[in-house]
């Protein structure tokens, strides 16, 4: 009930049609929050909405929006109307893999727009309402990729540094207004992310379950600035701090390069 009072009655989840966004929707619905679910795949959103409305007795507003549309945030605001949004889960995002020079710069630019420009516009649009309420929350999906450079996923890693720094800075700015901002940093997680990014499942191994990432991160909202999922990821980040940046860049390049090369060999 306390969660609902602080972050309800409505939560907005971008990228709710699969992966982490779907699980944020499921777990927030189980906590009693009404949902506004946003993505492009309408059928998936409607199936999820029907299921959660029946199972949890909550209301779900489905907004089919391509978040790369220049007026995406206005379309969301228009769809929401006067609903009182207390929690924004800025989750939609995608990645890509491969040598920088072999990737389409137009696609990389779309990635920057979805992963970086959209959170700016979304949080800028919703934060004033949260401030007016005097309580609420923002969850921004970043990644463990934000803690060192990611050769062969160069642009993706850079977008996640942006997300991490944006969320951490906003916690400092918005915290005094009663708003809890949490940067969530999963490592490899079993979602559709890798398929979209062109990374074979076999190349990752030991991926976390999205429901675990979501459950643990929701527990950290209001308690921490940043949540890194998984002990080994936290350990890796700590050890990275102890070595020169050149060494951590080289190590990241070796690990990612090996994984991608092994998937190419198998294909
Ligand atoms: N999985 C991982 O290993 C991992 C690790 C660290 C961080 N993350 C971060 O977690 C977040 C969620 O990713 P995920 O792992 O859950 O991947 P996912 O299963 O591929 O989900 C991505 C979501 O984003 C939505 N989306 C993508 N482009 C969109 C667009 N143009 N307009 C509207 N919605 C769009 C997709 O919906 P539609 O296709 O239906 O539009 C989908 O719901 C991302 O920010 C990602 O960077 C993931």
mmCIF file of C-alpha atoms and ligand atoms in Angstrom:
data_model
loop_
_atom_site.group_PDB
_atom_site.id
_atom_site.type_symbol
_atom_site.label_atom_id
_atom_site.label_comp_id
_atom_site.label_asym_id
_atom_site.label_seq_id
_atom_site.Cartn_x
_atom_site.Cartn_y
_atom_site.Cartn_z
ATOM 1 C CA UNK A 1 0.000 0.000 0.000
ATOM 2 C CA UNK A 2 2.845 2.393 0.867
ATOM 3 C CA UNK A 3 4.295 1.832 -2.626
ATOM 4 C CA UNK A 4 0.953 2.704 -4.207
ATOM 5 C CA UNK A 5 0.552 5.824 -2.094
ATOM 6 C CA UNK A 6 3.962 7.148 -3.118
ATOM 7 C CA UNK A 7 4.124 6.040 -6.745
ATOM 8 C CA UNK A 8 0.466 5.535 -7.740
ATOM 9 C CA UNK A 9 -2.194 5.729 -8.843
ATOM 10 C CA UNK A 10 -0.780 5.483 -12.395
ATOM 11 C CA UNK A 11 2.630 4.300 -13.667
ATOM 12 C CA UNK A 12 3.914 4.891 -17.186
ATOM 13 C CA UNK A 13 6.095 2.141 -18.679
ATOM 14 C CA UNK A 14 7.799 2.683 -22.039
ATOM 15 C CA UNK A 15 8.821 -0.434 -23.958
ATOM 16 C CA UNK A 16 6.197 -2.552 -22.176
ATOM 17 C CA UNK A 17 5.672 -5.022 -25.020
ATOM 18 C CA UNK A 18 8.592 -7.270 -24.058
ATOM 19 C CA UNK A 19 11.500 -7.923 -21.711
ATOM 20 C CA UNK A 20 12.101 -5.678 -18.739
ATOM 21 C CA UNK A 21 9.244 -3.304 -19.585
ATOM 22 C CA UNK A 22 6.759 -6.176 -19.643
ATOM 23 C CA UNK A 23 7.995 -7.343 -16.241
ATOM 24 C CA UNK A 24 7.890 -3.825 -14.762
ATOM 25 C CA UNK A 25 4.271 -3.726 -15.930
ATOM 26 C CA UNK A 26 3.493 -7.116 -14.391
ATOM 27 C CA UNK A 27 5.088 -6.332 -11.030
ATOM 28 C CA UNK A 28 3.697 -2.805 -10.764
ATOM 29 C CA UNK A 29 0.220 -4.155 -11.551
ATOM 30 C CA UNK A 30 0.659 -6.764 -8.803
ATOM 31 C CA UNK A 31 1.489 -3.874 -6.438
ATOM 32 C CA UNK A 32 -1.854 -2.296 -7.363
ATOM 33 C CA UNK A 33 -0.762 0.495 -9.728
ATOM 34 C CA UNK A 34 -2.791 1.337 -12.827
ATOM 35 C CA UNK A 35 -0.635 1.294 -15.938
ATOM 36 C CA UNK A 36 -0.014 3.248 -19.093
ATOM 37 C CA UNK A 37 1.889 0.880 -21.371
ATOM 38 C CA UNK A 38 3.711 2.230 -24.411
ATOM 39 C CA UNK A 39 5.382 0.487 -27.369
ATOM 40 C CA UNK A 40 4.821 -0.153 -31.100
ATOM 41 C CA UNK A 41 3.503 -3.748 -31.024
ATOM 42 C CA UNK A 42 -0.179 -3.228 -30.317
ATOM 43 C CA UNK A 43 -1.267 -6.859 -30.058
ATOM 44 C CA UNK A 44 1.318 -7.601 -27.378
ATOM 45 C CA UNK A 45 0.317 -4.539 -25.366
ATOM 46 C CA UNK A 46 -3.400 -5.405 -25.592
ATOM 47 C CA UNK A 47 -2.846 -9.029 -24.552
ATOM 48 C CA UNK A 48 -0.764 -7.859 -21.579
ATOM 49 C CA UNK A 49 -3.352 -5.213 -20.666
ATOM 50 C CA UNK A 50 -6.232 -7.740 -20.729
ATOM 51 C CA UNK A 51 -4.288 -10.197 -18.612
ATOM 52 C CA UNK A 52 -3.230 -7.646 -15.985
ATOM 53 C CA UNK A 53 -6.650 -6.011 -15.751
ATOM 54 C CA UNK A 54 -8.239 -9.398 -15.062
ATOM 55 C CA UNK A 55 -5.563 -10.773 -12.773
ATOM 56 C CA UNK A 56 -4.831 -7.646 -10.709
ATOM 57 C CA UNK A 57 -8.056 -5.627 -10.927
ATOM 58 C CA UNK A 58 -6.205 -2.559 -12.146
ATOM 59 C CA UNK A 59 -6.790 -0.316 -15.175
ATOM 60 C CA UNK A 60 -4.442 -0.300 -18.156
ATOM 61 C CA UNK A 61 -4.228 2.339 -20.862
ATOM 62 C CA UNK A 62 -2.572 1.090 -24.042
ATOM 63 C CA UNK A 63 -0.700 3.695 -26.095
ATOM 64 C CA UNK A 64 0.687 2.444 -29.391
ATOM 65 C CA UNK A 65 3.407 4.985 -30.098
ATOM 66 C CA UNK A 66 6.637 4.838 -32.057
ATOM 67 C CA UNK A 67 8.871 6.632 -29.584
ATOM 68 C CA UNK A 68 11.088 7.774 -32.444
ATOM 69 C CA UNK A 69 8.227 9.887 -33.777
ATOM 70 C CA UNK A 70 9.189 13.553 -33.298
ATOM 71 C CA UNK A 71 5.939 14.166 -31.362
ATOM 72 C CA UNK A 72 5.997 10.913 -29.361
ATOM 73 C CA UNK A 73 5.956 12.597 -25.945
ATOM 74 C CA UNK A 74 3.081 14.884 -26.939
ATOM 75 C CA UNK A 75 1.177 11.805 -28.174
ATOM 76 C CA UNK A 76 1.730 10.164 -24.774
ATOM 77 C CA UNK A 77 0.651 13.287 -22.872
ATOM 78 C CA UNK A 78 -2.474 13.612 -25.026
ATOM 79 C CA UNK A 79 -3.315 9.936 -24.464
ATOM 80 C CA UNK A 80 -2.851 10.191 -20.706
ATOM 81 C CA UNK A 81 -5.074 13.242 -20.264
ATOM 82 C CA UNK A 82 -5.615 14.043 -16.579
ATOM 83 C CA UNK A 83 -4.497 10.693 -15.170
ATOM 84 C CA UNK A 84 -2.236 11.192 -12.167
ATOM 85 C CA UNK A 85 1.114 9.596 -13.086
ATOM 86 C CA UNK A 86 3.308 8.969 -10.006
ATOM 87 C CA UNK A 87 5.937 6.714 -11.561
ATOM 88 C CA UNK A 88 7.738 6.910 -14.900
ATOM 89 C CA UNK A 89 9.657 3.840 -16.036
ATOM 90 C CA UNK A 90 11.844 5.092 -18.893
ATOM 91 C CA UNK A 91 12.773 1.692 -20.234
ATOM 92 C CA UNK A 92 12.421 1.537 -24.036
ATOM 93 C CA UNK A 93 15.748 1.183 -25.760
ATOM 94 C CA UNK A 94 17.770 -0.942 -28.119
ATOM 95 C CA UNK A 95 21.370 -1.825 -28.911
ATOM 96 C CA UNK A 96 23.430 -3.068 -31.812
ATOM 97 C CA UNK A 97 26.708 -4.912 -32.171
ATOM 98 C CA UNK A 98 29.587 -5.080 -34.617
ATOM 99 C CA UNK A 99 32.477 -2.902 -35.763
ATOM 100 C CA UNK A 100 31.552 0.783 -35.563
ATOM 101 C CA UNK A 101 32.448 1.393 -39.204
ATOM 102 C CA UNK A 102 30.263 -1.462 -40.425
ATOM 103 C CA UNK A 103 27.121 -0.206 -38.679
ATOM 104 C CA UNK A 104 24.626 2.046 -40.401
ATOM 105 C CA UNK A 105 25.078 5.568 -39.000
ATOM 106 C CA UNK A 106 21.348 6.273 -39.495
ATOM 107 C CA UNK A 107 20.497 3.289 -37.249
ATOM 108 C CA UNK A 108 23.081 4.402 -34.671
ATOM 109 C CA UNK A 109 21.540 7.856 -34.669
ATOM 110 C CA UNK A 110 18.083 6.345 -34.096
ATOM 111 C CA UNK A 111 19.573 4.490 -31.128
ATOM 112 C CA UNK A 112 20.890 7.735 -29.672
ATOM 113 C CA UNK A 113 17.480 9.330 -30.188
ATOM 114 C CA UNK A 114 15.591 6.495 -28.465
ATOM 115 C CA UNK A 115 18.076 5.833 -25.669
ATOM 116 C CA UNK A 116 19.077 9.461 -24.922
ATOM 117 C CA UNK A 117 16.878 12.094 -26.541
ATOM 118 C CA UNK A 118 13.639 10.392 -25.528
ATOM 119 C CA UNK A 119 14.490 10.191 -21.779
ATOM 120 C CA UNK A 120 15.304 13.924 -21.841
ATOM 121 C CA UNK A 121 11.950 14.775 -23.401
ATOM 122 C CA UNK A 122 9.984 12.264 -21.336
ATOM 123 C CA UNK A 123 11.436 13.196 -17.966
ATOM 124 C CA UNK A 124 11.265 16.902 -18.776
ATOM 125 C CA UNK A 125 7.570 16.476 -19.536
ATOM 126 C CA UNK A 126 6.670 14.394 -16.471
ATOM 127 C CA UNK A 127 8.896 15.769 -13.699
ATOM 128 C CA UNK A 128 6.874 18.998 -13.183
ATOM 129 C CA UNK A 129 3.776 16.929 -12.375
ATOM 130 C CA UNK A 130 5.765 14.760 -9.954
ATOM 131 C CA UNK A 131 7.105 17.910 -8.272
ATOM 132 C CA UNK A 132 3.579 19.296 -7.980
ATOM 133 C CA UNK A 133 2.447 16.045 -6.298
ATOM 134 C CA UNK A 134 5.382 16.230 -3.877
ATOM 135 C CA UNK A 135 6.098 12.531 -4.320
ATOM 136 C CA UNK A 136 6.722 9.989 -7.047
ATOM 137 C CA UNK A 137 9.457 8.136 -8.860
ATOM 138 C CA UNK A 138 11.489 7.809 -12.018
ATOM 139 C CA UNK A 139 13.212 4.611 -13.077
ATOM 140 C CA UNK A 140 15.722 5.084 -15.886
ATOM 141 C CA UNK A 141 17.163 1.976 -17.524
ATOM 142 C CA UNK A 142 20.910 2.290 -17.944
ATOM 143 C CA UNK A 143 23.218 -0.769 -18.051
ATOM 144 C CA UNK A 144 26.435 -2.252 -16.735
ATOM 145 C CA UNK A 145 27.681 -1.108 -20.175
ATOM 146 C CA UNK A 146 27.729 2.394 -18.651
ATOM 147 C CA UNK A 147 30.719 1.679 -16.425
ATOM 148 C CA UNK A 148 33.391 1.141 -19.090
ATOM 149 C CA UNK A 149 33.513 1.581 -22.837
ATOM 150 C CA UNK A 150 32.039 -1.238 -24.926
ATOM 151 C CA UNK A 151 34.052 -1.860 -28.118
ATOM 152 C CA UNK A 152 31.867 -3.484 -30.792
ATOM 153 C CA UNK A 153 28.857 -1.989 -29.037
ATOM 154 C CA UNK A 154 30.455 1.448 -28.966
ATOM 155 C CA UNK A 155 27.399 3.640 -29.473
ATOM 156 C CA UNK A 156 25.102 1.549 -27.292
ATOM 157 C CA UNK A 157 27.523 1.753 -24.350
ATOM 158 C CA UNK A 158 27.838 5.503 -24.854
ATOM 159 C CA UNK A 159 24.043 5.941 -24.755
ATOM 160 C CA UNK A 160 23.915 4.064 -21.459
ATOM 161 C CA UNK A 161 26.566 6.312 -19.887
ATOM 162 C CA UNK A 162 24.248 9.158 -20.796
ATOM 163 C CA UNK A 163 21.256 7.418 -19.150
ATOM 164 C CA UNK A 164 23.218 6.653 -15.994
ATOM 165 C CA UNK A 165 24.518 10.199 -15.589
ATOM 166 C CA UNK A 166 21.159 11.737 -16.436
ATOM 167 C CA UNK A 167 19.347 9.676 -13.796
ATOM 168 C CA UNK A 168 21.984 10.204 -11.108
ATOM 169 C CA UNK A 169 22.014 13.961 -11.678
ATOM 170 C CA UNK A 170 18.215 14.118 -11.627
ATOM 171 C CA UNK A 171 18.141 12.281 -8.303
ATOM 172 C CA UNK A 172 20.199 15.114 -6.842
ATOM 173 C CA UNK A 173 18.022 17.799 -8.479
ATOM 174 C CA UNK A 174 14.604 16.228 -7.938
ATOM 175 C CA UNK A 175 15.203 14.340 -4.681
ATOM 176 C CA UNK A 176 14.541 17.439 -2.517
ATOM 177 C CA UNK A 177 11.082 17.646 -4.162
ATOM 178 C CA UNK A 178 10.191 14.168 -2.886
ATOM 179 C CA UNK A 179 10.975 12.366 -6.141
ATOM 180 C CA UNK A 180 12.922 9.137 -6.087
ATOM 181 C CA UNK A 181 15.084 8.605 -9.176
ATOM 182 C CA UNK A 182 16.779 5.266 -9.725
ATOM 183 C CA UNK A 183 19.251 4.329 -12.462
ATOM 184 C CA UNK A 184 18.871 0.605 -13.099
ATOM 185 C CA UNK A 185 21.925 -1.170 -14.513
ATOM 186 C CA UNK A 186 21.296 -4.748 -15.562
ATOM 187 C CA UNK A 187 23.979 -6.920 -17.074
ATOM 188 C CA UNK A 188 22.978 -9.466 -19.718
ATOM 189 C CA UNK A 189 19.313 -10.255 -19.171
ATOM 190 C CA UNK A 190 17.036 -12.726 -20.968
ATOM 191 C CA UNK A 191 14.924 -10.416 -23.121
ATOM 192 C CA UNK A 192 14.642 -9.686 -26.827
ATOM 193 C CA UNK A 193 17.502 -7.193 -26.508
ATOM 194 C CA UNK A 194 20.193 -9.537 -27.868
ATOM 195 C CA UNK A 195 18.108 -10.635 -30.836
ATOM 196 C CA UNK A 196 17.535 -6.978 -31.760
ATOM 197 C CA UNK A 197 21.233 -6.188 -31.193
ATOM 198 C CA UNK A 198 22.394 -9.109 -33.345
ATOM 199 C CA UNK A 199 23.992 -11.051 -30.496
ATOM 200 C CA UNK A 200 23.452 -14.819 -30.424
ATOM 201 C CA UNK A 201 22.088 -16.278 -27.175
ATOM 202 C CA UNK A 202 24.992 -18.710 -27.063
ATOM 203 C CA UNK A 203 27.421 -15.776 -27.005
ATOM 204 C CA UNK A 204 26.144 -14.366 -23.710
ATOM 205 C CA UNK A 205 25.491 -17.199 -21.251
ATOM 206 C CA UNK A 206 24.572 -16.708 -17.592
ATOM 207 C CA UNK A 207 21.988 -14.045 -18.369
ATOM 208 C CA UNK A 208 19.746 -12.802 -15.550
ATOM 209 C CA UNK A 209 15.996 -13.305 -15.511
ATOM 210 C CA UNK A 210 14.131 -10.062 -16.249
ATOM 211 C CA UNK A 211 11.655 -10.674 -13.419
ATOM 212 C CA UNK A 212 14.572 -10.811 -10.929
ATOM 213 C CA UNK A 213 16.089 -7.569 -12.248
ATOM 214 C CA UNK A 214 12.718 -5.854 -11.953
ATOM 215 C CA UNK A 215 11.886 -7.222 -8.484
ATOM 216 C CA UNK A 216 15.256 -6.245 -7.014
ATOM 217 C CA UNK A 217 15.294 -2.835 -8.660
ATOM 218 C CA UNK A 218 11.810 -1.949 -7.405
ATOM 219 C CA UNK A 219 13.030 -2.735 -3.880
ATOM 220 C CA UNK A 220 15.841 -0.184 -4.339
ATOM 221 C CA UNK A 221 13.604 2.675 -5.510
ATOM 222 C CA UNK A 222 13.836 5.454 -2.923
ATOM 223 C CA UNK A 223 16.818 3.803 -1.228
ATOM 224 C CA UNK A 224 19.641 4.170 -3.736
ATOM 225 C CA UNK A 225 20.812 6.315 -6.614
ATOM 226 C CA UNK A 226 21.896 3.388 -8.777
ATOM 227 C CA UNK A 227 21.083 -0.296 -8.786
ATOM 228 C CA UNK A 228 23.479 -2.726 -10.485
ATOM 229 C CA UNK A 229 21.944 -6.172 -10.814
ATOM 230 C CA UNK A 230 24.049 -9.203 -9.850
ATOM 231 C CA UNK A 231 27.007 -9.701 -7.533
ATOM 232 C CA UNK A 232 29.459 -10.510 -10.315
ATOM 233 C CA UNK A 233 28.493 -7.331 -12.165
ATOM 234 C CA UNK A 234 28.986 -5.259 -9.013
ATOM 235 C CA UNK A 235 32.355 -6.901 -8.466
ATOM 236 C CA UNK A 236 33.399 -6.267 -12.070
ATOM 237 C CA UNK A 237 32.481 -2.580 -11.746
ATOM 238 C CA UNK A 238 34.431 -2.257 -8.493
ATOM 239 C CA UNK A 239 37.513 -3.905 -9.979
ATOM 240 C CA UNK A 240 37.294 -1.690 -13.055
ATOM 241 C CA UNK A 241 37.718 1.328 -10.802
ATOM 242 C CA UNK A 242 41.049 -0.008 -9.607
ATOM 243 C CA UNK A 243 42.688 -0.261 -13.029
ATOM 244 C CA UNK A 244 43.629 2.461 -15.543
ATOM 245 C CA UNK A 245 40.846 3.233 -18.057
ATOM 246 C CA UNK A 246 43.021 1.960 -20.909
ATOM 247 C CA UNK A 247 43.256 -1.441 -19.235
ATOM 248 C CA UNK A 248 39.512 -1.679 -18.632
ATOM 249 C CA UNK A 249 38.838 -0.609 -22.258
ATOM 250 C CA UNK A 250 41.241 -3.253 -23.538
ATOM 251 C CA UNK A 251 39.702 -5.954 -21.303
ATOM 252 C CA UNK A 252 36.153 -5.030 -22.388
ATOM 253 C CA UNK A 253 37.277 -5.176 -26.007
ATOM 254 C CA UNK A 254 38.775 -8.644 -25.548
ATOM 255 C CA UNK A 255 35.707 -10.057 -23.797
ATOM 256 C CA UNK A 256 33.153 -8.562 -26.213
ATOM 257 C CA UNK A 257 35.321 -9.208 -29.266
ATOM 258 C CA UNK A 258 35.764 -12.883 -28.312
ATOM 259 C CA UNK A 259 32.038 -13.368 -27.713
ATOM 260 C CA UNK A 260 31.063 -11.820 -31.027
ATOM 261 C CA UNK A 261 33.804 -13.683 -32.908
ATOM 262 C CA UNK A 262 32.688 -17.023 -31.413
ATOM 263 C CA UNK A 263 29.102 -16.398 -32.550
ATOM 264 C CA UNK A 264 30.336 -15.558 -36.074
ATOM 265 C CA UNK A 265 32.311 -18.819 -36.140
ATOM 266 C CA UNK A 266 29.196 -20.810 -35.201
ATOM 267 C CA UNK A 267 26.940 -19.137 -37.796
HETATM 268 N N1 LIG B 1 18.501 -7.225 -21.852
HETATM 269 C C1 LIG B 1 19.678 -6.791 -21.461
HETATM 270 O O1 LIG B 1 20.663 -7.571 -21.427
HETATM 271 C C2 LIG B 1 19.835 -5.369 -20.989
HETATM 272 C C3 LIG B 1 20.986 -5.043 -20.233
HETATM 273 C C4 LIG B 1 21.157 -3.738 -19.801
HETATM 274 C C5 LIG B 1 20.208 -2.772 -20.096
HETATM 275 N N2 LIG B 1 19.111 -3.091 -20.824
HETATM 276 C C6 LIG B 1 18.154 -2.003 -21.134
HETATM 277 O O2 LIG B 1 16.844 -2.405 -20.765
HETATM 278 C C7 LIG B 1 15.889 -1.684 -21.543
HETATM 279 C C8 LIG B 1 14.818 -2.655 -22.019
HETATM 280 O O3 LIG B 1 15.386 -3.576 -22.909
HETATM 281 P P1 LIG B 1 15.005 -5.121 -22.906
HETATM 282 O O4 LIG B 1 16.200 -5.865 -22.506
HETATM 283 O O5 LIG B 1 13.747 -5.359 -22.178
HETATM 284 O O6 LIG B 1 14.837 -5.345 -24.492
HETATM 285 P P2 LIG B 1 13.566 -5.754 -25.375
HETATM 286 O O7 LIG B 1 12.970 -7.026 -24.866
HETATM 287 O O8 LIG B 1 14.059 -5.713 -26.772
HETATM 288 O O9 LIG B 1 12.529 -4.571 -25.123
HETATM 289 C C9 LIG B 1 12.666 -3.309 -25.711
HETATM 290 C C10 LIG B 1 11.347 -2.573 -25.612
HETATM 291 O O10 LIG B 1 11.530 -1.268 -26.199
HETATM 292 C C11 LIG B 1 10.468 -1.038 -27.116
HETATM 293 N N3 LIG B 1 10.883 -0.169 -28.210
HETATM 294 C C12 LIG B 1 11.982 -0.298 -28.998
HETATM 295 N N4 LIG B 1 11.971 0.648 -29.960
HETATM 296 C C13 LIG B 1 10.834 1.378 -29.768
HETATM 297 C C14 LIG B 1 10.244 2.481 -30.453
HETATM 298 N N5 LIG B 1 10.817 3.047 -31.514
HETATM 299 N N6 LIG B 1 9.056 2.948 -30.017
HETATM 300 C C15 LIG B 1 8.455 2.366 -28.960
HETATM 301 N N7 LIG B 1 8.965 1.357 -28.253
HETATM 302 C C16 LIG B 1 10.139 0.848 -28.667
HETATM 303 C C17 LIG B 1 10.092 -2.420 -27.640
HETATM 304 O O11 LIG B 1 8.731 -2.408 -28.070
HETATM 305 P P3 LIG B 1 8.206 -2.487 -29.593
HETATM 306 O O12 LIG B 1 9.238 -3.235 -30.381
HETATM 307 O O13 LIG B 1 6.893 -3.189 -29.462
HETATM 308 O O14 LIG B 1 8.057 -1.060 -30.002
HETATM 309 C C18 LIG B 1 10.232 -3.263 -26.382
HETATM 310 O O15 LIG B 1 9.056 -3.214 -25.634
HETATM 311 C C19 LIG B 1 16.664 -0.984 -22.654
HETATM 312 O O16 LIG B 1 16.795 0.380 -22.340
HETATM 313 C C20 LIG B 1 18.037 -1.677 -22.607
HETATM 314 O O17 LIG B 1 19.071 -0.816 -23.021
HETATM 315 C C21 LIG B 1 18.910 -4.361 -21.276
#
